[in-house]
Amino acid sequence: MPDEFDFLKLVRARAEKSARRRTGLVRSIGDDAAITRSRDGFDTVVTADLLVEDVDFRRSSAPPSLLGHKALAVSLSDIAACAARPRWALLSIGVPSDVWRSNFLKEFYEGFHSLAGEFGVALVGGDLSRTPERIVIDSIVIGEVARGRAVLRTGALPGDRIFVTGTLGGSAAGLRLIERGRVSKTSRRVALEVKRARGALVERHFRVRPRVAWGRLLGERRLASALIDTSDGLSSDLAHLCRESGVGACVEAERIPVEPLIEQAHLHKADSLALALHGGEDFELLFTVHARDIKRLPRFVGRVPITEIGQVTQDRGRITLIKNGRARPLKPAGYTHF
Amino acid sequence: MPDEFDFLKLVRARAEKSARRRTGLVRSIGDDAAITRSRDGFDTVVTADLLVEDVDFRRSSAPPSLLGHKALAVSLSDIAACAARPRWALLSIGVPSDVWRSNFLKEFYEGFHSLAGEFGVALVGGDLSRTPERIVIDSIVIGEVARGRAVLRTGALPGDRIFVTGTLGGSAAGLRLIERGRVSKTSRRVALEVKRARGALVERHFRVRPRVAWGRLLGERRLASALIDTSDGLSSDLAHLCRESGVGACVEAERIPVEPLIEQAHLHKADSLALALHGGEDFELLFTVHARDIKRLPRFVGRVPITEIGQVTQDRGRITLIKNGRARPLKPAGYTHF
């Protein structure tokens, strides 16, 4: 059984190795707090995301390294949703004794560090505690953004166009597959391409790709008037954005970029449009753009496309979905915690 | 039963009210992340502390408002231990449904905000989640310190004198009283002054007073060569400081400022020196000072005194306790998490 300090030493060595490769970290794990240095003329952006076993994930279906990836990814998505650049991370983890004695933390940190390295984020601190039974993870990410360039949820104006990155519904479809016992149970009866699509959806649920490059571009070029990530689901997150901006919205069902894997995976009872509208955890960026700025929008950043799905209206608080030529209210039906 | 968003609205209104009174907060709860503005020429200090029900506290003996106080206080102490000024806080809280329906969160935030107001700290974000059974709290505090003025654990040199603020052992004595059923069970058989002392020790355990003013003074006047807070216990935290600085230490038992309430509380089976040496959670500051700087040290900051308890030696990793004229090794015997 590793000793707490031995383990922290390992984490620290790893963290300092990663920190040596970049500047801005004055002092990391081992002191009471991490000391970071932002460049003058930058604002600091901070986010925290709590993941609780048996509420946000199940140990039986979440491989530790993917959980480490996801814990960081959801926070990176929050930073992206402010148009900021992620720089430092803190991890507070509580684990029961049996998990402490297992390889869980080692694999968890591998997943975490792999994604952190990709985005140039240094793990600088956090806390490690025992819990009586369940794993709990609080992922904190600190980013920076040029002073005044953060994009908030509050700036959408009537007439702005609404865009979303990537595709929607894939993560919720993946979760459904995980909950019904994953791919294995039906593996003999489905074709290879269906199996592949199902595997890809499960992967999508865990291996969240935070849209950091899109977020930074939207902020740096002053392209977005309001910005949020789709963590609770399009219907809920669009409602948040509209409420914060004091506007309404009109969305066209035919334009919504429904994840094509959902059709390919033959999820017979799943309504793929409903998954795209209300399924959470896609962590795409949802943003509004003044009409005059649309011509400056790139179609892709990296390989990630954007899709125009509707426009902002002055109908404060009212969100309308147009489908087959009929308009109906789109009620938030995404994830709520209680 | 309150709705999650209603509750967040309340927290947010409260947080924004407190934020209006100070500068530096660009945007708080409600966006994906909090955006804060540090002054140019300052470093950012961040700390996270995880508190888990039935490990770090018991719901039956920890009043919610005191728990809110303590969750913030332990993080403020970490900031103080870097000689920084606390400015912003994030709170990630997970609670089971019955706690969500109770007054717990309301009272918890009252305790939190009361202390936050006292130290000019604004709650700017965090996360709120459901848990299956137990309460979990991650308290994150962000501070700032003039560039290069943070005091680390690494700067102690042989010949430096070792100081500690306030008194030691009181929190551990309070915890012992709480664990044996508090004051009530023996209330008829003890004198009034003994009861008062016991009540004060229980209070001491919860109502941690972070030594922020001392920490800032030590940093601003470049008085301390190394600095840590006594969260795990003097023997453990002095060992941390010595290990980080690559030095040893010699401590005189007679000089240790043992909390006088312990004697007054007639804790017959408690060895008050042992509580002061190894009992955790006093959250006093333990620091070293170059001999030439001692004359510049004030004796008090506010009403909090300091006491010289020993000196730093070149005997790397070896800590000696001198008691009744005899020297013996002082082994770390404070709190470990696993």
XYZ file of C-alpha atoms in Angstrom:
676
model
C 0.000 0.000 0.000
C 1.549 3.285 -1.007
C 2.053 5.963 1.596
C 0.166 9.218 1.106
C 3.361 11.236 0.881
C 5.000 8.799 -1.537
C 1.980 9.110 -3.746
C 1.952 12.899 -3.564
C 5.668 12.827 -4.379
C 4.892 10.925 -7.567
C 2.094 13.300 -8.534
C 4.328 16.232 -7.716
C 7.278 14.970 -9.735
C 4.972 14.496 -12.674
C 3.406 17.915 -12.190
C 6.762 19.675 -11.891
C 8.095 17.919 -14.948
C 5.111 19.205 -16.895
C 5.485 22.648 -15.319
C 9.161 22.948 -16.245
C 8.122 22.849 -19.863
C 6.152 26.032 -19.564
C 6.396 29.286 -17.709
C 4.057 30.892 -15.269
C 4.141 28.359 -12.467
C 5.975 29.800 -9.513
C 5.375 27.001 -7.052
C 3.198 23.920 -7.102
C 2.045 20.967 -5.015
C 3.912 20.647 -1.727
C 3.289 24.168 -0.564
C -0.020 25.045 1.005
C -1.199 26.537 -2.227
C -0.107 26.840 -5.822
C 1.315 30.150 -6.898
C 0.817 31.056 -10.533
C 1.846 34.068 -12.521
C -0.520 35.530 -15.081
C 0.763 37.942 -17.627
C -0.088 41.561 -17.042
C -3.103 42.644 -19.042
C -4.872 39.308 -18.637
C -7.932 38.316 -16.639
C -8.056 35.055 -14.706
C -10.853 32.557 -15.334
C -11.622 29.821 -12.784
C -14.040 26.920 -12.884
C -14.824 23.936 -10.645
C -16.683 20.739 -11.533
C -17.706 18.141 -9.004
C -18.074 14.507 -10.118
C -19.658 12.089 -7.662
C -19.618 8.300 -8.002
C -23.061 6.757 -8.614
C -24.423 10.172 -9.596
C -22.108 11.329 -12.376
C -20.417 8.024 -13.169
C -20.329 4.372 -12.146
C -17.074 2.737 -11.200
C -18.085 -0.457 -13.019
C -18.502 1.262 -16.383
C -16.028 4.163 -16.210
C -12.409 3.134 -16.844
C -10.200 5.223 -14.479
C -8.102 6.766 -17.263
C -11.223 7.891 -19.134
C -12.584 9.312 -15.902
C -9.345 11.278 -15.461
C -9.724 12.521 -19.021
C -13.340 13.500 -18.500
C -12.820 15.218 -15.136
C -10.366 17.594 -16.792
C -12.261 17.849 -20.078
C -15.476 19.179 -18.514
C -13.537 21.961 -16.812
C -11.584 22.751 -19.977
C -14.945 23.068 -21.694
C -16.005 25.664 -19.098
C -12.835 27.620 -19.797
C -13.462 27.339 -23.555
C -16.984 28.643 -22.932
C -15.450 31.886 -21.632
C -13.153 32.109 -24.687
C -10.169 31.698 -22.387
C -6.965 29.686 -22.544
C -6.610 26.979 -19.868
C -3.295 27.090 -18.001
C -3.416 25.435 -14.579
C -5.424 22.704 -12.895
C -6.097 21.604 -9.343
C -7.615 18.244 -8.457
C -9.378 17.452 -5.199
C -10.008 13.727 -4.960
C -11.636 11.687 -2.232
C -11.386 7.910 -2.462
C -12.301 4.994 -0.180
C -9.493 2.783 1.139
C -9.985 -0.032 -1.392
C -9.613 2.425 -4.279
C -6.534 3.914 -2.631
C -4.948 0.463 -2.580
C -5.843 -0.224 -6.230
C -4.411 1.158 -9.464
C -7.307 3.582 -9.764
C -5.422 6.778 -8.960
C -2.436 5.884 -11.128
C -4.664 5.248 -14.150
C -6.864 8.231 -13.340
C -3.844 10.552 -13.342
C -2.588 9.013 -16.600
C -5.815 9.970 -18.328
C -5.750 13.371 -16.707
C -2.136 14.143 -17.593
C -2.509 12.923 -21.136
C -5.234 15.490 -21.828
C -3.476 18.155 -19.729
C -0.332 17.744 -21.828
C -2.317 18.119 -25.022
C -3.704 21.477 -23.886
C -0.566 22.724 -22.123
C -2.243 22.659 -18.710
C -0.105 22.088 -15.578
C -1.489 20.317 -12.508
C -0.408 22.617 -9.692
C -2.297 21.508 -6.607
C -5.442 20.189 -5.028
C -6.301 17.908 -2.157
C -6.436 14.172 -1.526
C -8.749 12.742 1.102
C -10.275 9.501 2.232
C -14.008 8.898 1.836
C -16.089 6.206 3.558
C -17.370 4.662 0.321
C -17.583 6.589 -2.900
C -15.145 8.384 -5.146
C -15.575 12.132 -5.428
C -13.598 14.362 -7.784
C -13.507 18.144 -7.925
C -11.724 19.403 -11.016
C -10.608 23.022 -10.928
C -9.099 24.751 -13.944
C -7.625 28.225 -14.098
C -7.276 29.990 -17.401
C -6.412 33.385 -18.704
C -7.929 35.673 -21.268
C -6.778 39.028 -22.599
C -8.327 41.719 -20.420
C -11.924 42.340 -21.420
C -11.938 39.629 -24.115
C -13.864 36.962 -22.190
C -17.180 36.128 -23.863
C -20.077 35.931 -21.414
C -23.580 34.521 -21.633
C -25.088 37.953 -21.505
C -24.315 39.566 -24.847
C -26.823 38.003 -27.284
C -28.972 40.536 -29.154
C -32.148 40.018 -31.219
C -31.149 39.227 -34.789
C -27.928 37.442 -33.800
C -27.472 34.015 -35.396
C -27.074 30.926 -33.198
C -24.267 28.456 -33.915
C -23.081 25.214 -32.401
C -19.767 23.388 -32.853
C -19.544 19.706 -33.780
C -22.543 17.424 -33.374
C -25.143 16.898 -30.656
C -26.696 13.883 -28.947
C -23.722 11.535 -29.173
C -22.791 11.637 -25.506
C -26.357 10.950 -24.329
C -26.632 8.087 -26.829
C -23.366 6.675 -25.489
C -24.660 6.902 -21.942
C -27.797 5.020 -22.967
C -25.639 2.245 -24.404
C -23.559 2.109 -21.233
C -26.671 1.921 -19.063
C -28.235 -0.905 -21.042
C -25.107 -2.992 -20.642
C -22.974 -1.620 -23.449
C -22.163 -3.246 -26.711
C -21.351 -6.718 -25.495
C -24.823 -8.077 -24.771
C -26.076 -7.659 -28.303
C -22.750 -8.164 -30.011
C -23.627 -11.342 -31.924
C -26.731 -9.997 -33.472
C -25.537 -6.727 -34.943
C -23.408 -5.923 -37.947
C -19.829 -4.745 -37.591
C -20.560 -1.159 -38.588
C -23.327 -0.961 -35.979
C -20.942 -2.266 -33.329
C -18.358 0.286 -34.374
C -20.879 3.108 -34.160
C -21.937 1.953 -30.686
C -18.343 1.784 -29.501
C -17.724 5.262 -30.884
C -20.747 6.654 -29.007
C -19.583 5.132 -25.711
C -16.173 6.635 -26.398
C -17.841 9.966 -27.143
C -19.523 9.932 -23.733
C -16.219 9.601 -21.893
C -13.618 11.108 -24.191
C -15.015 14.630 -24.256
C -13.190 16.944 -26.667
C -13.268 20.419 -25.147
C -13.601 23.084 -27.845
C -10.787 25.243 -26.550
C -9.479 26.335 -29.965
C -12.936 27.461 -31.070
C -13.487 29.324 -27.816
C -10.210 31.195 -28.017
C -10.787 32.161 -31.637
C -14.285 33.462 -30.882
C -12.879 35.658 -28.112
C -9.703 36.853 -29.783
C -11.467 37.895 -32.972
C -14.504 39.254 -31.080
C -16.780 36.998 -33.112
C -19.273 35.756 -30.504
C -21.741 38.005 -28.685
C -22.610 35.274 -26.156
C -21.138 31.842 -25.476
C -21.921 28.745 -23.394
C -21.072 25.041 -23.565
C -23.704 22.331 -23.965
C -23.211 20.521 -20.677
C -26.858 20.171 -19.601
C -28.248 19.793 -23.138
C -29.041 22.199 -25.990
C -32.556 23.057 -24.772
C -31.331 23.824 -21.243
C -28.154 25.624 -22.195
C -29.871 27.754 -24.824
C -32.421 28.662 -22.135
C -29.561 29.679 -19.805
C -28.001 31.836 -22.500
C -31.321 33.490 -23.389
C -32.184 34.134 -19.744
C -28.783 35.716 -19.099
C -29.030 37.849 -22.223
C -32.698 38.774 -21.729
C -33.679 37.488 -25.176
C -35.549 34.624 -26.851
C -34.558 32.249 -29.638
C -35.916 30.423 -32.632
C -34.268 27.131 -33.601
C -34.817 25.094 -36.766
C -34.954 21.343 -36.124
C -33.708 20.472 -39.616
C -30.515 22.458 -39.063
C -29.488 20.820 -35.781
C -26.301 18.775 -36.328
C -27.544 15.481 -34.928
C -24.656 13.071 -34.379
C -24.835 10.653 -37.370
C -23.458 7.759 -35.300
C -26.800 7.610 -33.468
C -28.563 6.453 -36.667
C -25.716 4.102 -37.535
C -25.882 2.525 -34.064
C -29.495 1.381 -34.600
C -30.719 2.655 -31.261
C -34.271 1.702 -32.117
C -36.040 3.294 -29.218
C -33.973 6.461 -29.296
C -35.243 9.605 -30.961
C -32.008 11.098 -32.240
C -33.423 14.624 -32.493
C -34.598 14.417 -28.869
C -31.109 13.270 -27.834
C -29.597 16.196 -29.719
C -32.049 18.682 -28.187
C -32.059 17.476 -24.591
C -29.171 15.044 -24.095
C -26.426 16.545 -21.964
C -22.640 16.286 -21.810
C -21.811 16.913 -25.453
C -19.665 19.851 -24.338
C -19.946 21.579 -27.677
C -19.917 25.378 -27.804
C -23.209 27.174 -28.359
C -22.777 30.804 -29.364
C -24.412 33.796 -30.948
C -22.946 36.052 -33.626
C -24.053 39.510 -34.758
C -25.273 39.268 -38.363
C -22.554 41.645 -39.571
C -19.829 39.359 -38.164
C -20.955 36.137 -39.819
C -18.821 36.638 -42.910
C -15.722 36.689 -40.658
C -16.569 33.268 -39.140
C -14.378 30.380 -40.284
C -16.310 27.197 -41.118
C -13.817 24.975 -39.296
C -11.226 25.250 -36.555
C -9.010 22.200 -36.788
C -11.484 19.590 -38.006
C -14.376 20.889 -35.941
C -17.185 22.463 -37.982
C -19.895 24.830 -36.832
C -23.551 24.849 -37.831
C -26.033 27.714 -37.791
C -29.172 26.449 -36.045
C -31.363 29.503 -35.593
C -31.528 33.074 -34.434
C -31.989 35.238 -31.401
C -35.364 36.964 -30.982
C -36.620 39.744 -28.756
C -39.228 37.369 -27.295
C -37.613 37.360 -23.879
C -37.469 33.870 -22.349
C -39.354 32.189 -25.189
C -37.575 29.545 -27.235
C -39.315 28.197 -30.318
C -38.510 25.059 -32.292
C -39.532 24.977 -35.942
C -40.060 21.449 -37.229
C -41.820 20.375 -40.408
C -43.056 23.915 -40.865
C -44.702 24.044 -37.443
C -43.498 26.165 -34.544
C -43.719 24.853 -30.979
C -42.183 25.956 -27.670
C -38.883 24.255 -26.846
C -38.860 23.615 -23.103
C -35.597 22.957 -21.302
C -35.521 19.224 -20.660
C -31.860 18.652 -20.005
C -30.066 17.557 -16.895
C -30.896 18.986 -13.480
C -28.977 18.008 -10.401
C -31.922 17.730 -7.970
C -38.346 21.980 -1.934
C -36.320 24.702 -3.587
C -35.398 24.388 -7.220
C -31.709 24.160 -8.056
C -31.786 27.339 -10.108
C -33.728 29.251 -7.460
C -31.119 28.254 -4.964
C -28.255 29.242 -7.226
C -30.038 32.551 -7.812
C -29.996 33.184 -4.076
C -26.336 32.280 -3.760
C -25.557 34.400 -6.764
C -27.463 37.445 -5.522
C -25.598 37.179 -2.270
C -22.266 36.713 -4.031
C -22.843 39.651 -6.375
C -23.892 41.875 -3.518
C -20.625 41.062 -1.793
C -18.702 41.480 -5.049
C -20.167 44.921 -5.759
C -18.474 46.154 -2.636
C -15.041 45.414 -4.020
C -13.268 45.525 -7.322
C -11.593 42.799 -9.263
C -14.537 40.539 -10.000
C -15.408 40.722 -13.656
C -18.079 38.049 -13.728
C -19.245 35.493 -11.209
C -21.592 32.543 -10.718
C -23.953 32.052 -13.617
C -21.332 31.950 -16.306
C -19.384 28.785 -16.894
C -16.504 30.107 -14.892
C -15.643 33.072 -12.717
C -13.510 35.773 -14.255
C -11.318 37.700 -11.855
C -8.884 40.519 -12.397
C -5.622 40.562 -10.507
C -3.617 43.709 -10.364
C -0.567 43.812 -12.575
C 2.577 42.912 -10.671
C 0.834 40.354 -8.500
C 1.069 36.561 -8.407
C -2.024 34.406 -7.986
C -2.226 31.871 -5.163
C -4.766 29.023 -5.274
C -5.673 26.364 -2.761
C -8.299 23.615 -2.502
C -9.453 21.738 0.606
C -11.759 18.756 0.511
C -13.981 18.032 3.520
C -15.816 14.701 3.578
C -18.636 13.802 5.964
C -17.761 11.039 8.449
C -14.061 11.554 7.709
C -13.481 15.238 8.375
C -16.676 16.014 10.263
C -19.888 14.438 11.538
C -23.231 15.919 10.646
C -24.546 15.232 14.150
C -21.870 17.324 15.868
C -21.027 19.983 13.275
C -23.570 22.826 13.102
C -23.944 23.807 9.408
C -22.968 27.453 9.924
C -19.777 26.444 11.750
C -19.026 23.984 8.974
C -19.416 26.811 6.440
C -17.065 28.904 8.541
C -14.527 26.116 8.815
C -14.598 25.123 5.136
C -13.541 28.645 4.215
C -11.222 29.109 7.191
C -8.977 26.157 6.353
C -8.448 27.508 2.836
C -7.838 31.029 4.116
C -5.201 29.515 6.362
C -3.495 27.987 3.305
C -3.468 31.406 1.666
C -2.094 32.956 4.869
C 0.617 30.282 4.848
C 1.850 31.695 1.522
C 1.801 35.245 2.926
C -0.896 36.118 0.407
C -4.127 38.099 0.591
C -7.308 36.050 -0.017
C -9.642 37.581 -2.603
C -11.999 35.072 -4.220
C -13.583 31.758 -3.266
C -15.256 28.900 -5.098
C -17.318 26.246 -3.349
C -18.066 22.815 -4.760
C -20.677 21.091 -2.627
C -22.275 17.697 -2.981
C -25.249 16.899 -0.759
C -27.764 14.039 -0.540
C -31.435 14.812 -1.221
C -32.493 15.027 2.448
C -29.831 17.668 3.101
C -30.897 19.555 -0.023
C -34.453 19.730 1.374
C -33.266 20.891 4.799
C -31.886 24.247 5.980
C -28.358 22.891 5.810
C -27.173 24.830 2.763
C -28.769 28.086 3.902
C -27.034 27.893 7.275
C -23.811 26.628 5.735
C -23.648 29.644 3.406
C -24.435 31.990 6.298
C -21.368 30.759 8.159
C -19.323 30.902 4.980
C -20.389 34.425 3.999
C -19.948 35.770 7.476
C -16.261 34.817 7.470
C -15.856 35.775 3.802
C -17.170 39.260 4.563
C -14.739 39.649 7.409
C -11.786 38.936 5.133
C -13.099 40.726 2.049
C -13.397 37.482 0.078
C -16.032 37.204 -2.686
C -17.674 33.869 -3.537
C -17.426 33.791 -7.311
C -18.299 30.255 -8.379
C -18.144 26.555 -7.758
C -20.408 23.597 -8.344
C -23.430 22.041 -6.672
C -24.163 18.353 -7.069
C -26.209 15.572 -5.568
C -24.511 12.742 -3.679
C -26.032 9.373 -2.768
C -25.456 9.755 0.980
C -22.773 11.980 2.400
C -21.958 15.668 2.257
C -18.739 16.594 0.501
C -17.302 20.111 0.344
C -14.381 21.382 -1.711
C -13.341 24.867 -0.692
C -11.190 26.752 -3.175
C -9.658 30.122 -2.394
C -7.724 32.375 -4.721
C -5.448 35.037 -3.352
C -2.868 37.440 -4.585
C 0.570 38.407 -3.435
C 2.975 41.042 -4.716
C 5.158 39.403 -7.348
C 7.928 37.396 -5.739
C 6.742 38.103 -2.171
C 5.092 34.744 -1.459
C 6.793 32.899 1.396
C 7.406 29.220 0.649
C 8.289 26.215 2.778
C 11.714 26.002 1.245
C 13.650 28.984 2.605
C 14.619 27.958 6.149
C 18.358 28.102 6.861
C 20.376 26.677 9.791
C 20.429 29.227 12.594
C 16.967 30.618 11.765
C 14.607 30.859 14.736
C 11.280 29.007 14.688
C 8.094 30.837 15.675
C 4.441 29.933 15.965
C 1.389 32.193 16.231
C -1.272 31.817 18.929
C -1.541 28.597 20.912
C -1.440 24.894 20.045
C -3.500 21.843 20.969
C -6.852 23.571 21.460
C -8.492 22.237 18.324
C -7.491 18.632 19.031
C -8.721 18.981 22.622
C -12.021 20.337 21.293
C -12.324 17.400 18.927
C -11.738 15.009 21.821
C -14.568 16.667 23.750
C -16.851 16.438 20.721
C -16.043 12.769 20.246
C -16.708 11.851 23.860
C -20.159 13.445 23.697
C -19.327 17.057 24.278
C -19.934 19.065 27.384
C -23.454 17.990 28.160
C -22.917 14.493 29.540
C -20.709 15.591 32.398
C -22.299 18.974 32.887
C -23.643 18.430 36.406
C -20.397 17.318 37.882
C -18.032 20.031 36.727
C -17.574 23.618 37.809
C -18.721 26.514 35.678
C -15.215 27.574 34.641
C -14.447 24.033 33.510
C -17.622 23.990 31.423
C -16.703 27.323 29.915
C -13.233 26.091 29.025
C -14.698 22.986 27.400
C -17.181 25.025 25.396
C -14.366 27.315 24.277
C -12.284 24.332 23.104
C -15.180 22.914 21.077
C -15.642 26.374 19.591
C -11.920 26.483 18.838
C -12.171 23.261 16.848
C -14.825 24.673 14.537
C -14.316 28.406 14.554
C -10.815 28.399 13.082
C -9.214 31.849 12.979
C -6.997 31.968 9.888
C -3.863 34.015 10.541
C -4.152 36.100 7.407
C -2.877 39.358 8.916
C 0.231 37.659 10.272
C 0.890 35.941 6.953
C 0.614 39.140 4.945
C 2.874 41.022 7.338
C 5.536 38.286 7.204
C 5.537 38.457 3.407
C 5.284 42.198 2.920
C 8.127 42.949 5.334
C 10.181 39.957 4.160
C 10.368 38.682 7.728
C 9.886 34.926 7.311
C 12.341 32.657 5.495
C 9.855 29.737 5.429
C 6.184 29.483 6.355
C 3.534 26.768 6.804
C 0.265 26.438 8.737
C -0.262 23.829 11.453
C -3.027 21.832 9.825
C -1.680 18.308 10.446
C -0.040 19.109 13.794
C 3.199 20.822 14.859
C 5.359 17.674 14.636
C 4.110 16.854 11.131
C 4.093 20.382 9.760
C 7.544 21.178 11.117
C 8.723 17.964 9.440
C 7.183 19.144 6.139
C 8.894 22.519 6.429
C 12.267 20.946 7.288
C 12.023 18.412 4.473
C 11.185 21.126 1.946
C 14.008 23.353 3.171
C 16.539 20.507 3.524
C 17.218 21.325 7.176
C 16.581 19.981 10.683
C 15.161 21.624 13.789
C 15.486 21.704 17.543
C 12.373 22.563 19.557
C 12.149 23.330 23.278
C 9.119 21.758 24.965
C 8.948 24.448 27.670
C 8.557 27.163 25.065
C 5.642 25.626 23.161
C 2.532 27.786 23.657
C 0.178 25.050 24.871
C -3.423 26.252 24.832
C -4.185 27.102 28.520
C -7.858 26.127 28.123
C -6.774 22.476 27.964
C -5.656 22.589 31.609
C -8.723 24.581 32.621
C -10.997 22.019 30.958
C -9.750 19.205 33.220
C -9.220 16.757 30.404
C -7.762 14.228 32.779
C -6.525 11.695 30.304
C -5.170 14.274 27.870
C -1.497 15.146 27.781
C -1.681 18.808 26.826
C 1.903 18.900 25.500
C 1.161 15.885 23.276
C -1.960 17.637 21.964
C 0.109 20.748 21.212
C 2.844 18.710 19.492
C 0.713 16.313 17.474
C -2.889 17.544 17.496
C -3.922 18.909 14.121
C -6.219 21.660 12.878
C -4.972 24.536 15.002
C -4.241 26.423 11.763
C -1.643 28.611 13.402
C 1.319 29.818 11.345
C 4.677 28.131 11.865
C 7.573 30.107 10.419
C 11.291 30.631 10.485
C 13.135 33.941 10.721
C 16.780 34.749 10.010
C 18.485 35.780 13.281
C 19.240 39.251 11.934
C 15.525 39.875 11.236
C 14.202 38.990 14.687
C 14.458 42.536 16.002
C 12.069 43.658 13.243
C 9.388 41.144 14.303
C 6.354 42.618 16.064
C 5.219 40.663 19.135
C 1.554 40.899 18.180
C -0.567 41.410 15.076
C -4.042 42.344 16.225
C -4.309 40.370 19.458
C -2.432 37.358 18.152
C 0.999 36.822 19.744
C 3.901 34.768 18.463
C 6.228 32.535 20.434
C 9.764 31.440 19.628
C 9.916 27.672 20.082
C 13.304 26.626 18.756
C 15.767 26.915 15.925
C 16.659 25.476 12.565
C 19.680 23.149 12.413
C 21.761 21.761 9.587
C 20.877 18.222 10.700
C 18.810 17.540 7.607
C 15.554 15.724 8.353
C 16.234 15.386 12.084
C 13.905 17.135 14.511
C 14.833 17.128 18.190
C 12.629 17.946 21.170
C 14.357 19.191 24.320
C 12.341 18.481 27.448
C 13.512 18.601 31.069
C 17.076 18.965 29.845
C 16.931 15.808 27.724
C 16.945 15.719 23.935
C 14.858 13.140 22.056
C 13.783 12.778 18.428
C 10.411 14.349 17.651
C 8.650 12.060 15.169
C 5.776 13.372 13.088
C 2.649 11.957 14.689
C 0.007 14.240 13.281
C -2.851 13.529 10.962
C -2.430 11.398 7.861
C -5.257 10.847 5.448
C -4.688 7.148 4.762
